[in-house]
PDB file of C-alpha atoms in Angstrom:
ATOM      1  CA  MET A  24      94.205 115.342 124.427  1.00 74.00           C
ATOM      2  CA  LYS A  25      96.294 116.856 127.169  1.00 89.00           C
ATOM      3  CA  LEU A  26      99.168 115.112 128.874  1.00 91.00           C
ATOM      4  CA  ASP A  27      98.348 114.204 132.480  1.00 90.00           C
ATOM      5  CA  PRO A  28     100.444 116.630 134.563  1.00 88.00           C
ATOM      6  CA  LYS A  29     100.825 113.950 137.279  1.00 89.00           C
ATOM      7  CA  MET A  30     102.392 111.535 134.791  1.00 90.00           C
ATOM      8  CA  ASN A  31     106.183 111.497 134.635  1.00 90.00           C
ATOM      9  CA  CYS A  32     107.015 110.839 130.993  1.00 91.00           C
ATOM     10  CA  ALA A  33     110.739 111.489 131.283  1.00 91.00           C
ATOM     11  CA  GLY A  34     112.433 108.796 129.241  1.00 92.00           C
ATOM     12  CA  ALA A  35     109.140 107.394 127.967  1.00 96.00           C
ATOM     13  CA  PRO A  36     109.119 106.344 124.315  1.00 96.00           C
ATOM     14  CA  VAL A  37     107.175 108.480 121.883  1.00 97.00           C
ATOM     15  CA  ILE A  38     104.877 107.310 119.114  1.00 97.00           C
ATOM     16  CA  GLU A  39     103.725 109.396 116.187  1.00 96.00           C
ATOM     17  CA  LEU A  40     100.175 109.198 114.929  1.00 96.00           C
ATOM     18  CA  GLY A  41      98.581 111.653 112.576  1.00 92.00           C
ATOM     19  CA  GLY A  42     101.568 113.981 112.705  1.00 93.00           C
ATOM     20  CA  ARG A  43     101.348 114.241 116.501  1.00 95.00           C
ATOM     21  CA  GLU A  44     103.712 112.820 119.073  1.00 96.00           C
ATOM     22  CA  PHE A  45     102.431 110.930 122.118  1.00 97.00           C
ATOM     23  CA  PHE A  46     104.342 109.691 125.158  1.00 97.00           C
ATOM     24  CA  VAL A  47     103.805 106.054 126.135  1.00 97.00           C
ATOM     25  CA  PRO A  48     105.026 105.551 129.710  1.00 96.00           C
ATOM     26  CA  LEU A  49     105.109 102.168 131.410  1.00 94.00           C
ATOM     27  CA  LEU A  50     101.533 101.011 131.542  1.00 94.00           C
ATOM     28  CA  ALA A  51      99.441 100.180 134.571  1.00 93.00           C
ATOM     29  CA  LEU A  52      97.204  97.178 135.061  1.00 93.00           C
ATOM     30  CA  ARG A  53      94.268  99.377 133.991  1.00 93.00           C
ATOM     31  CA  GLN A  54      95.750  99.469 130.478  1.00 95.00           C
ATOM     32  CA  ALA A  55      97.367  96.021 130.535  1.00 94.00           C
ATOM     33  CA  ARG A  56      94.028  94.282 131.135  1.00 94.00           C
ATOM     34  CA  ILE A  57      92.962  95.461 127.669  1.00 95.00           C
ATOM     35  CA  ILE A  58      96.291  95.602 125.873  1.00 96.00           C
ATOM     36  CA  VAL A  59      97.799  92.218 126.752  1.00 95.00           C
ATOM     37  CA  PRO A  60      94.838  90.050 125.652  1.00 96.00           C
ATOM     38  CA  GLY A  61      94.447  92.241 122.560  1.00 96.00           C
ATOM     39  CA  LEU A  62      98.085  91.841 121.577  1.00 95.00           C
ATOM     40  CA  LEU A  63      98.022  88.107 122.207  1.00 94.00           C
ATOM     41  CA  LYS A  64      95.016  87.819 119.916  1.00 95.00           C
ATOM     42  CA  LEU A  65      96.563  90.034 117.220  1.00 94.00           C
ATOM     43  CA  MET A  66     100.081  88.590 117.197  1.00 92.00           C
ATOM     44  CA  PRO A  67      99.418  85.437 115.143  1.00 91.00           C
ATOM     45  CA  ARG A  68      97.570  87.421 112.476  1.00 89.00           C
ATOM     46  CA  LEU A  69     100.195  90.201 112.344  1.00 89.00           C
ATOM     47  CA  ASN A  70     103.015  87.646 112.181  1.00 89.00           C
ATOM     48  CA  ALA A  71     101.280  85.869 109.292  1.00 89.00           C
ATOM     49  CA  ILE A  72     100.875  89.163 107.459  1.00 86.00           C
ATOM     50  CA  GLN A  73     104.519  90.062 108.030  1.00 86.00           C
ATOM     51  CA  THR A  74     105.603  86.658 106.731  1.00 90.00           C
ATOM     52  CA  ARG A  75     103.508  86.988 103.572  1.00 88.00           C
ATOM     53  CA  ILE A  76     104.684  90.526 102.888  1.00 85.00           C
ATOM     54  CA  GLY A  77     108.281  89.440 103.541  1.00 86.00           C
ATOM     55  CA  ALA A  78     107.816  86.665 100.984  1.00 91.00           C
ATOM     56  CA  GLY A  79     106.785  89.233  98.390  1.00 90.00           C
ATOM     57  CA  ASP A  80     103.018  88.854  98.642  1.00 87.00           C
ATOM     58  CA  PRO A  81     101.676  92.386  98.090  1.00 83.00           C
ATOM     59  CA  LEU A  82      98.275  91.277  99.386  1.00 84.00           C
ATOM     60  CA  GLY A  83      99.584  89.995 102.715  1.00 80.00           C
ATOM     61  CA  ALA A  84      97.589  92.605 104.613  1.00 80.00           C
ATOM     62  CA  ALA A  85      94.421  91.143 103.100  1.00 83.00           C
ATOM     63  CA  LEU A  86      94.466  88.723 106.024  1.00 81.00           C
ATOM     64  CA  LEU A  87      93.301  91.566 108.284  1.00 85.00           C
ATOM     65  CA  GLU A  88      89.640  91.708 109.104  1.00 89.00           C
ATOM     66  CA  GLN A  89      87.691  94.678 110.407  1.00 91.00           C
ATOM     67  CA  ASN A  90      87.639  93.173 113.904  1.00 94.00           C
ATOM     68  CA  ASP A  91      91.451  93.020 113.847  1.00 93.00           C
ATOM     69  CA  VAL A  92      91.705  96.712 112.967  1.00 92.00           C
ATOM     70  CA  GLU A  93      89.147  97.594 115.646  1.00 95.00           C
ATOM     71  CA  LEU A  94      91.187  95.658 118.210  1.00 96.00           C
ATOM     72  CA  MET A  95      94.370  97.420 117.091  1.00 95.00           C
ATOM     73  CA  ILE A  96      92.636 100.771 117.648  1.00 96.00           C
ATOM     74  CA  ASP A  97      91.426  99.636 121.093  1.00 97.00           C
ATOM     75  CA  VAL A  98      94.973  98.644 122.048  1.00 97.00           C
ATOM     76  CA  VAL A  99      96.423 101.953 120.872  1.00 97.00           C
ATOM     77  CA  HIS A 100      93.672 103.926 122.615  1.00 97.00           C
ATOM     78  CA  SER A 101      94.293 102.082 125.867  1.00 97.00           C
ATOM     79  CA  GLY A 102      98.056 102.538 125.525  1.00 97.00           C
ATOM     80  CA  LEU A 103      97.646 106.281 125.101  1.00 97.00           C
ATOM     81  CA  SER A 104      95.203 106.578 128.011  1.00 97.00           C
ATOM     82  CA  ARG A 105      97.937 106.200 130.652  1.00 96.00           C
ATOM     83  CA  ALA A 106      99.508 109.556 129.772  1.00 97.00           C
ATOM     84  CA  TYR A 107      96.399 111.090 128.177  1.00 97.00           C
ATOM     85  CA  PRO A 108      93.497 109.961 130.389  1.00 96.00           C
ATOM     86  CA  ASP A 109      90.985 112.200 128.634  1.00 96.00           C
ATOM     87  CA  ILE A 110      91.714 110.904 125.117  1.00 97.00           C
ATOM     88  CA  SER A 111      88.648 109.326 123.563  1.00 97.00           C
ATOM     89  CA  ARG A 112      88.526 106.421 121.157  1.00 97.00           C
ATOM     90  CA  ASP A 113      86.915 108.775 118.639  1.00 97.00           C
ATOM     91  CA  GLU A 114      89.917 111.106 118.897  1.00 96.00           C
ATOM     92  CA  VAL A 115      92.208 108.183 118.112  1.00 96.00           C
ATOM     93  CA  LEU A 116      89.966 107.217 115.185  1.00 95.00           C
ATOM     94  CA  ASP A 117      90.193 110.761 113.817  1.00 96.00           C
ATOM     95  CA  LEU A 118      94.008 110.784 113.734  1.00 95.00           C
ATOM     96  CA  GLN A 119      95.255 110.679 110.158  1.00 94.00           C
ATOM     97  CA  ALA A 120      97.576 107.768 110.754  1.00 91.00           C
ATOM     98  CA  GLY A 121      98.612 105.114 108.289  1.00 86.00           C
ATOM     99  CA  PHE A 122      98.738 101.386 108.839  1.00 84.00           C
ATOM    100  CA  ALA A 123     102.529 101.485 109.312  1.00 85.00           C
ATOM    101  CA  ASP A 124     102.090 104.120 112.052  1.00 92.00           C
ATOM    102  CA  LEU A 125      99.532 101.918 113.782  1.00 91.00           C
ATOM    103  CA  ILE A 126     101.848  98.891 113.697  1.00 90.00           C
ATOM    104  CA  ALA A 127     104.777 100.952 115.032  1.00 92.00           C
ATOM    105  CA  ALA A 128     102.552 102.230 117.869  1.00 95.00           C
ATOM    106  CA  LEU A 129     101.542  98.663 118.748  1.00 94.00           C
ATOM    107  CA  ALA A 130     105.200  97.653 119.038  1.00 92.00           C
ATOM    108  CA  VAL A 131     105.975 100.481 121.476  1.00 95.00           C
ATOM    109  CA  ILE A 132     102.834  99.827 123.509  1.00 96.00           C
ATOM    110  CA  ALA A 133     103.668  96.107 123.694  1.00 94.00           C
ATOM    111  CA  ARG A 134     107.097  96.922 125.167  1.00 94.00           C
ATOM    112  CA  GLN A 135     105.534  99.273 127.713  1.00 95.00           C
ATOM    113  CA  THR A 136     103.318  96.510 129.133  1.00 92.00           C
ATOM    114  CA  GLY A 137     106.400  94.630 130.292  1.00 86.00           C
ATOM    115  CA  LEU A 138     105.017  91.518 128.621  1.00 78.00           C
ATOM    116  CA  PHE A 139     107.846  91.438 126.109  1.00 72.00           C
ATOM    117  CA  ALA A 140     110.582  92.858 128.341  1.00 58.00           C
ATOM    118  CA  PRO A 141     113.678  90.750 128.853  1.00 56.00           C
ATOM    119  CA  THR A 142     113.772  89.126 132.261  1.00 52.00           C
ATOM    120  CA  GLU A 143     116.659  88.028 134.397  1.00 57.00           C
ATOM    121  CA  ASN A 144     116.373  84.901 136.458  1.00 53.00           C
ATOM    122  CA  PRO A 145     119.075  85.033 139.111  1.00 51.00           C
ATOM    123  CA  SER A 146     120.221  81.754 140.533  1.00 49.00           C
ATOM    124  CA  LEU A 147     118.888  80.794 143.934  1.00 47.00           C
ATOM    125  CA  GLY A 148     121.091  82.008 146.760  1.00 48.00           C
ATOM    126  CA  GLU A 149     122.446  85.036 144.914  1.00 46.00           C
TER     127      GLU A 149
END
């Protein structure tokens, strides 16, 4: 898991997984084609879990299914592959990361797709 020397990670956010720090630069279409559909599929489920946990339901995470966790891992793997092109999915699976770390990584990766970035719509003629 070496950082791609051609990748400029200056100012890129960092995620921590398994006690290791990883840069997550702005993502290319190669990553976005996996990440964006994955996030769009996961968002309703993760929002429902967050709502249940926020309401005091300690079993809110029970809504997650194995396929959801597998998709989360795919999204994180793809997000890391921009700066670490040789990282394998198995290497991501072997990181000793908790669920909270995985969720935090998803949030950073989502921002780096540009999908959730604020946009400005200038008026015509400006």
